[in-house]
Coordinates of C-alpha atoms in Angstrom, one line a residue:
Chain A
X1 CA 0.3 -0.5 -0.2
X2 CA 1.4 3.5 -1.0
X3 CA 1.7 5.6 2.2
X4 CA 3.8 8.0 4.1
X5 CA 4.3 6.3 7.7
X6 CA 5.7 8.8 10.8
X7 CA 6.6 8.0 13.8
X8 CA 6.1 8.0 16.6
X9 CA 2.4 9.6 16.6
X10 CA 1.9 10.4 19.8
X11 CA 4.8 12.5 21.8
X12 CA 4.9 14.0 25.0
X13 CA 8.7 15.6 25.7
X14 CA 10.0 17.8 28.0
X15 CA 12.2 21.4 26.8
X16 CA 15.2 21.3 25.9
X17 CA 15.1 17.3 25.1
X18 CA 16.5 16.4 21.7
X19 CA 13.8 14.4 19.6
X20 CA 13.3 13.3 16.2
X21 CA 10.6 12.4 14.2
X22 CA 10.7 10.0 11.6
X23 CA 9.2 10.1 7.7
X24 CA 9.2 7.4 5.2
X25 CA 7.3 7.3 2.0
X26 CA 7.3 3.7 0.1
X27 CA 6.1 5.4 -3.5
X28 CA 9.8 6.6 -4.5
X29 CA 8.6 10.7 -4.6
X30 CA 11.9 12.4 -5.0
X31 CA 9.9 15.4 -2.8
X32 CA 9.1 15.5 1.0
X33 CA 8.2 18.3 3.1
X34 CA 7.6 19.0 6.7
X35 CA 4.3 21.1 8.1
X36 CA 3.1 22.0 11.4
X37 CA -0.5 22.2 11.7
X38 CA -1.2 24.8 14.7
X39 CA -5.0 26.7 15.2
X40 CA -5.6 29.7 13.6
X41 CA -3.0 29.3 11.1
X42 CA -3.4 26.2 9.2
X43 CA -0.6 24.2 7.6
X44 CA 2.7 25.8 7.7
X45 CA 6.1 24.6 5.9
X46 CA 9.1 23.8 7.3
X47 CA 11.3 22.4 5.5
X48 CA 11.4 20.5 2.3
X49 CA 13.7 18.3 0.1
X50 CA 13.6 18.4 -3.8
X51 CA 15.9 15.0 -3.3
X52 CA 18.2 13.4 -1.8
X53 CA 21.0 15.7 0.3
X54 CA 18.9 18.9 -1.3
X55 CA 16.7 20.4 1.5
X56 CA 15.8 23.5 2.0
X57 CA 13.8 25.6 3.9
X58 CA 10.4 26.4 4.2
X59 CA 8.5 29.3 6.2
X60 CA 8.8 28.6 9.6
X61 CA 12.3 27.2 9.8
X62 CA 13.4 28.5 13.1
X63 CA 14.5 25.5 15.5
X64 CA 14.1 22.7 13.3
X65 CA 16.7 20.4 11.8
X66 CA 16.0 18.0 8.6
X67 CA 18.5 15.7 6.7
X68 CA 17.6 13.2 3.5
X69 CA 20.3 10.8 3.8
X70 CA 18.0 8.3 1.8
X71 CA 14.9 9.0 -0.4
X72 CA 12.3 7.2 1.2
X73 CA 13.4 8.9 4.7
X74 CA 12.8 12.5 5.9
X75 CA 13.4 13.0 9.7
X76 CA 12.6 15.8 11.6
X77 CA 15.0 17.1 14.3
X78 CA 14.2 19.2 17.1
X79 CA 17.5 19.7 19.0
X80 CA 16.3 21.9 22.4
X81 CA 12.6 21.3 22.0
X82 CA 10.9 24.6 23.6
X83 CA 7.0 24.7 24.7
X84 CA 5.9 26.6 21.4
X85 CA 7.0 23.9 19.2
X86 CA 4.0 21.9 20.6
X87 CA 2.0 21.3 17.0
X88 CA 0.9 18.6 15.2
X89 CA 3.1 17.7 12.9
X90 CA 2.5 16.2 9.1
X91 CA 5.2 14.5 6.4
X92 CA 4.6 14.9 2.8
X93 CA 5.5 13.4 0.0
X94 CA 4.8 14.1 -3.3
X95 CA 6.8 13.2 -7.5
X96 CA 8.8 15.5 -8.6
X97 CA 7.0 18.1 -10.9
X98 CA 3.5 17.1 -9.5
X99 CA 2.1 19.8 -6.5
X100 CA -0.3 16.8 -5.2
X101 CA 1.1 16.0 -2.1
X102 CA 0.7 12.4 -0.1
X103 CA 0.5 13.2 3.6
X104 CA 1.5 11.0 6.5
X105 CA -1.1 10.6 9.2
X106 CA 0.6 13.4 11.7
X107 CA 2.6 13.3 14.9
X108 CA 0.8 15.1 17.9
X109 CA 3.8 16.9 20.0
X110 CA 3.5 18.2 23.4
X111 CA 6.9 19.8 25.5
X112 CA 6.4 20.7 28.3
Chain B
X1 CA 1.6 37.1 6.9
X2 CA -0.5 35.1 6.0
X3 CA -0.6 34.8 2.2
X4 CA -3.4 32.3 1.3
X5 CA -6.5 32.8 3.6
X6 CA -9.6 31.1 4.5
X7 CA -11.9 33.3 6.2
X8 CA -14.5 31.3 7.1
X9 CA -13.8 29.0 9.9
X10 CA -16.9 27.0 9.7
X11 CA -19.8 26.0 6.8
X12 CA -22.8 24.0 7.7
X13 CA -24.8 22.6 4.6
X14 CA -27.7 20.9 4.0
X15 CA -27.1 17.1 2.3
X16 CA -28.3 17.6 -0.9
X17 CA -27.6 21.1 -1.5
X18 CA -24.3 23.4 -2.6
X19 CA -21.0 23.8 -0.1
X20 CA -19.1 26.6 -1.2
X21 CA -15.6 27.3 0.4
X22 CA -13.7 30.8 -0.5
X23 CA -10.3 31.0 -0.1
X24 CA -8.0 34.2 -0.8
X25 CA -4.7 34.8 -1.5
X26 CA -2.1 37.7 -1.7
X27 CA 0.7 36.4 -3.8
X28 CA 0.2 37.2 -7.2
X29 CA 3.1 34.1 -8.3
X30 CA 1.1 31.8 -7.2
X31 CA 0.5 29.9 -10.5
X32 CA -0.6 26.6 -9.1
X33 CA -3.9 25.6 -6.4
X34 CA -4.7 22.5 -4.6
X35 CA -7.4 21.8 -2.2
X36 CA -7.1 19.1 0.3
X37 CA -9.5 17.3 3.1
X38 CA -8.8 16.5 6.4
X39 CA -10.6 14.4 8.4
X40 CA -9.7 14.0 12.1
X41 CA -7.2 12.0 13.6
X42 CA -5.5 11.6 9.7
X43 CA -3.8 13.7 7.2
X44 CA -4.3 15.9 4.5
X45 CA -5.4 14.0 1.1
X46 CA -5.8 15.9 -1.8
X47 CA -8.6 16.5 -3.4
X48 CA -8.8 19.2 -6.6
X49 CA -6.3 21.6 -8.3
X50 CA -6.4 24.1 -10.8
X51 CA -3.5 26.0 -12.7
X52 CA -3.8 29.4 -13.2
X53 CA -4.1 29.5 -16.7
X54 CA -7.5 27.8 -15.8
X55 CA -10.5 29.5 -14.3
X56 CA -12.2 26.4 -13.7
X57 CA -11.5 22.7 -13.5
X58 CA -14.3 19.9 -12.8
X59 CA -13.6 16.2 -11.3
X60 CA -16.8 14.7 -10.3
X61 CA -19.2 17.0 -7.8
X62 CA -16.2 19.1 -6.9
X63 CA -15.6 22.2 -9.1
X64 CA -12.6 24.7 -7.8
X65 CA -13.1 28.1 -9.8
X66 CA -10.3 30.9 -10.1
X67 CA -11.0 34.3 -10.4
X68 CA -7.2 35.4 -10.7
X69 CA -7.9 39.3 -10.8
X70 CA -10.1 39.0 -8.0
X71 CA -7.3 36.7 -5.9
X72 CA -9.8 34.1 -5.1
X73 CA -10.9 30.7 -5.5
X74 CA -13.6 28.3 -4.6
X75 CA -14.4 25.0 -4.4
X76 CA -17.9 24.1 -5.1
X77 CA -19.3 20.7 -3.7
X78 CA -22.6 19.5 -5.4
X79 CA -24.6 17.8 -3.9
X80 CA -22.9 17.7 -0.5
X81 CA -22.9 14.7 1.5
X82 CA -22.6 13.9 5.1
X83 CA -19.4 12.4 4.1
X84 CA -17.9 15.4 2.7
X85 CA -18.0 17.4 6.5
X86 CA -14.5 17.3 7.3
X87 CA -11.9 20.7 7.2
X88 CA -10.7 21.6 4.0
X89 CA -7.5 23.5 3.0
X90 CA -6.6 25.5 -0.1
X91 CA -3.2 25.5 -1.0
X92 CA -0.7 27.6 -3.2
X93 CA 2.6 27.1 -5.2
X94 CA 4.6 29.9 -6.4
X95 CA 5.7 29.7 -9.9
X96 CA 9.4 30.4 -8.2
X97 CA 10.0 27.9 -6.0
X98 CA 9.2 24.6 -4.3
X99 CA 7.0 25.8 -1.4
X100 CA 3.7 25.8 -0.3
X101 CA 1.7 28.2 1.3
X102 CA -1.8 26.7 2.9
X103 CA -4.8 28.9 4.4
X104 CA -6.5 27.7 7.9
X105 CA -8.7 25.7 7.0
X106 CA -12.7 26.1 6.5
X107 CA -14.7 23.0 8.5
X108 CA -17.8 21.5 6.1
X109 CA -20.7 20.3 8.7
X110 CA -23.0 18.5 5.8
X111 CA -26.1 17.9 7.6
X112 CA -28.3 14.6 6.9

């Protein structure tokens, strides 16, 4: 089944404790992206990647890192999480040149 | 600054009637627009899209209209069904890059 998977689905952590949210897709998509969803703000793009070893900042990259060492994986790293990063995070992927993205199920992160 | 705006947070419609969801944008460089549908506890799923060279795109019960001069697009659902109850996001992609900008979403409730 074609899908985007994210792990974990739920995470509660404390300020400053480094964490990684994994994202994997099995559709051989070149483009991958991370978004956060917050009430009243909709979905905002954090980082995106056009292909392996090619990443770029989205609208709200501060406090986040990403890497794209393999085509299928695009982990989101929070080196020192803060409470304002409490949010619902979505990973998405698409074929190069195709704007329609496939989204993962989301990861709800709470930073206390 | 929100470049894509959905000014109606919610909309209720009777089953069988038309649902009209609206979206406004400010960036004249946007040249591709998409609508996504999101159920609770799931990621958004692609619904329909339109290129800026068109003013209408239809797919079954769903039609998207684009008015470039007004920087406005709308999604029409006819006839509306209870299964259409979800949050709808519009998104835009500029011709200058690979970023995506989403609106804040409109929660549609279709009343049986």
